Amino acid sequence: MHSGSVTTPFGRRPMTLGQISSQMAAKAIKPDAVAHKWQVFQHIREARELIGATDRGLAILNALLTFHPETTLTGDAELVVWPSNEQLMARANGMPPTTLRRHLAVLVDCGLIIRRDSPNGKRFARKGRGGEIEQAYGFDLSPIVARAEEFRDLALAVQTEKKAFRVAKERLTLVRRDIVKLIETGIEEHVPGNWGRVTQTYQQIVSRLPRSAPRQLVEDVWQQLHELYVEIHDVLESFVKNENADANESHSGRHIQNSKPDSIFESENGFREEMEAGGNVEETDNVRSLPKRELPLGIVLDACPGVRELTTGREIRHWRDFAAAAELARPMLGISPSAWREAREVLGEQHAAITLAAIYQRAEQINNAGGYLRSLTDRAREGKFSTWPMIMALLRAKLDAQNSADTDAPHPTDPVDGVGGMRVSEALLKTLRKPRA
């Protein structure tokens, strides 16, 4: 027994409650009711998912409607058509018999047509002496007239939903575009802020969207992005107001306080402290006295192991592999294309990649990676920056952490054997053992 059906003791196919409801509606049809069959059919097509109809079923319904000679159907007219299966299959683009029977049942279940079976199950019409039809057995199209207003309302609801969905997607596209532009502006204009974290927050929100998302999810994501947009916009607007208030004051050391306590933007007071902490070695070392040979790739990878995480399983065997991995870190750090291009022009491709990998390794300690890179680029242009001290500082920090963790037994990565399994020179070990300035 099927759910929602009424069985009979006569061995025939059970009649569903939906079919009974359709028959009741057909009996209650007003004699003066009028419906344009093709207009109603269009409404049914638009609302087919709400009605439960299939595309094949609608092809059959279209064929059935062609068997009624009138375009305008009325409640007092004969609305039964009796085509054979062969005729229906021909007008339904050669549909196979089994498919025809299955989708005819769907039309009946949806209440779009009603079966009017003859005693022997055949479809035919009995005519009177004057040629008028006295009794017809086949498919009753009266639901097309009886439910015409219902189908129109369902089609209107579908159209309204489609419009709302289209508007939601357009709004989502616009806010995504605006956020990207604001982030680029903040980076390009050196506005203090953790732009790498802002970019990651944006990407996390957008990642919630599958390839085909329902309207409610699209609107939820839009709401989150809109809040992010407002927050970024407020920070940029506050920065502009502060700049206009005192045009003579440099913005590089100014702190922009966001009114939201849980803002993704952080104070830039620590930015100068971070640059000073990371720049002590660069400031105190004589760049001209540093080794003239290039940094070995193995030592750089030892100092910047985080860059390996960006290669998604691929090994870094050559400098070109290293540069490609470092390139992936740039957008994650919120570094603008122009800042990266300038760094490569001044430092060279290899040393720019090393610098970027080192910044990525210390990303949690650097609030403004783009500003930091520009500062290092400016100092390199003046001959005051080299990647050697930066890498040495990272290695020294790594060794300090290892020594503090185990001061008794030799560690597998003890500098006697090398750093991270790589043998290094005595000169490099002396550099690493030097007390910090």
PDB file of N, CA, C and O in Angstrom, residues 162-178 218 222:
ATOM      1  N   LYS A 162      12.677  33.514  -8.505  1.00  0.00           N
ATOM      2  CA  LYS A 162      13.792  33.638  -9.446  1.00  0.00           C
ATOM      3  C   LYS A 162      14.350  35.058  -9.450  1.00  0.00           C
ATOM      4  O   LYS A 162      15.569  35.251  -9.497  1.00  0.00           O
ATOM      5  N   LYS A 163      13.452  36.036  -9.388  1.00  0.00           N
ATOM      6  CA  LYS A 163      13.906  37.425  -9.366  1.00  0.00           C
ATOM      7  C   LYS A 163      14.687  37.711  -8.083  1.00  0.00           C
ATOM      8  O   LYS A 163      15.750  38.356  -8.111  1.00  0.00           O
ATOM      9  N   ALA A 164      14.157  37.221  -6.948  1.00  0.00           N
ATOM     10  CA  ALA A 164      14.848  37.433  -5.680  1.00  0.00           C
ATOM     11  C   ALA A 164      16.214  36.748  -5.688  1.00  0.00           C
ATOM     12  O   ALA A 164      17.201  37.297  -5.164  1.00  0.00           O
ATOM     13  N   PHE A 165      16.290  35.574  -6.283  1.00  0.00           N
ATOM     14  CA  PHE A 165      17.555  34.848  -6.366  1.00  0.00           C
ATOM     15  C   PHE A 165      18.542  35.604  -7.252  1.00  0.00           C
ATOM     16  O   PHE A 165      19.734  35.729  -6.928  1.00  0.00           O
ATOM     17  N   ARG A 166      18.041  36.130  -8.369  1.00  0.00           N
ATOM     18  CA  ARG A 166      18.911  36.884  -9.270  1.00  0.00           C
ATOM     19  C   ARG A 166      19.448  38.137  -8.589  1.00  0.00           C
ATOM     20  O   ARG A 166      20.636  38.465  -8.691  1.00  0.00           O
ATOM     21  N   VAL A 167      18.571  38.834  -7.862  1.00  0.00           N
ATOM     22  CA  VAL A 167      18.994  40.035  -7.139  1.00  0.00           C
ATOM     23  C   VAL A 167      20.030  39.683  -6.068  1.00  0.00           C
ATOM     24  O   VAL A 167      21.020  40.397  -5.882  1.00  0.00           O
ATOM     25  N   ALA A 168      19.803  38.557  -5.357  1.00  0.00           N
ATOM     26  CA  ALA A 168      20.741  38.132  -4.304  1.00  0.00           C
ATOM     27  C   ALA A 168      22.112  37.835  -4.890  1.00  0.00           C
ATOM     28  O   ALA A 168      23.146  38.213  -4.313  1.00  0.00           O
ATOM     29  N   LYS A 169      22.151  37.166  -6.037  1.00  0.00           N
ATOM     30  CA  LYS A 169      23.435  36.851  -6.663  1.00  0.00           C
ATOM     31  C   LYS A 169      24.123  38.106  -7.171  1.00  0.00           C
ATOM     32  O   LYS A 169      25.363  38.215  -7.095  1.00  0.00           O
ATOM     33  N   GLU A 170      23.341  39.053  -7.695  1.00  0.00           N
ATOM     34  CA  GLU A 170      23.929  40.311  -8.157  1.00  0.00           C
ATOM     35  C   GLU A 170      24.530  41.085  -6.982  1.00  0.00           C
ATOM     36  O   GLU A 170      25.630  41.635  -7.090  1.00  0.00           O
ATOM     37  N   ARG A 171      23.799  41.130  -5.865  1.00  0.00           N
ATOM     38  CA  ARG A 171      24.318  41.818  -4.678  1.00  0.00           C
ATOM     39  C   ARG A 171      25.595  41.153  -4.179  1.00  0.00           C
ATOM     40  O   ARG A 171      26.542  41.826  -3.754  1.00  0.00           O
ATOM     41  N   LEU A 172      25.610  39.823  -4.215  1.00  0.00           N
ATOM     42  CA  LEU A 172      26.793  39.096  -3.771  1.00  0.00           C
ATOM     43  C   LEU A 172      27.988  39.418  -4.670  1.00  0.00           C
ATOM     44  O   LEU A 172      29.104  39.645  -4.179  1.00  0.00           O
ATOM     45  N   THR A 173      27.760  39.435  -5.974  1.00  0.00           N
ATOM     46  CA  THR A 173      28.841  39.753  -6.912  1.00  0.00           C
ATOM     47  C   THR A 173      29.385  41.150  -6.670  1.00  0.00           C
ATOM     48  O   THR A 173      30.602  41.370  -6.667  1.00  0.00           O
ATOM     49  N   LEU A 174      28.490  42.112  -6.435  1.00  0.00           N
ATOM     50  CA  LEU A 174      28.914  43.498  -6.228  1.00  0.00           C
ATOM     51  C   LEU A 174      29.713  43.648  -4.936  1.00  0.00           C
ATOM     52  O   LEU A 174      30.750  44.328  -4.912  1.00  0.00           O
ATOM     53  N   VAL A 175      29.243  43.027  -3.844  1.00  0.00           N
ATOM     54  CA  VAL A 175      29.955  43.203  -2.566  1.00  0.00           C
ATOM     55  C   VAL A 175      31.310  42.490  -2.617  1.00  0.00           C
ATOM     56  O   VAL A 175      32.290  42.979  -2.035  1.00  0.00           O
ATOM     57  N   ARG A 176      31.404  41.373  -3.328  1.00  0.00           N
ATOM     58  CA  ARG A 176      32.695  40.714  -3.481  1.00  0.00           C
ATOM     59  C   ARG A 176      33.665  41.606  -4.244  1.00  0.00           C
ATOM     60  O   ARG A 176      34.834  41.742  -3.862  1.00  0.00           O
ATOM     61  N   ARG A 177      33.174  42.195  -5.321  1.00  0.00           N
ATOM     62  CA  ARG A 177      34.033  43.081  -6.111  1.00  0.00           C
ATOM     63  C   ARG A 177      34.476  44.284  -5.289  1.00  0.00           C
ATOM     64  O   ARG A 177      35.644  44.684  -5.321  1.00  0.00           O
ATOM     65  N   ASP A 178      33.545  44.854  -4.516  1.00  0.00           N
ATOM     66  CA  ASP A 178      33.871  46.036  -3.714  1.00  0.00           C
ATOM     67  C   ASP A 178      34.891  45.716  -2.627  1.00  0.00           C
ATOM     68  O   ASP A 178      35.781  46.521  -2.347  1.00  0.00           O
ATOM     69  N   VAL A 218      23.076  32.128  -0.215  1.00  0.00           N
ATOM     70  CA  VAL A 218      23.641  33.296  -0.904  1.00  0.00           C
ATOM     71  C   VAL A 218      23.401  34.557  -0.078  1.00  0.00           C
ATOM     72  O   VAL A 218      24.297  35.399   0.085  1.00  0.00           O
ATOM     73  N   TRP A 222      26.152  36.898   1.729  1.00  0.00           N
ATOM     74  CA  TRP A 222      26.154  38.337   1.426  1.00  0.00           C
ATOM     75  C   TRP A 222      26.144  39.161   2.708  1.00  0.00           C
ATOM     76  O   TRP A 222      26.852  40.173   2.809  1.00  0.00           O
TER      77      TRP A 222
END
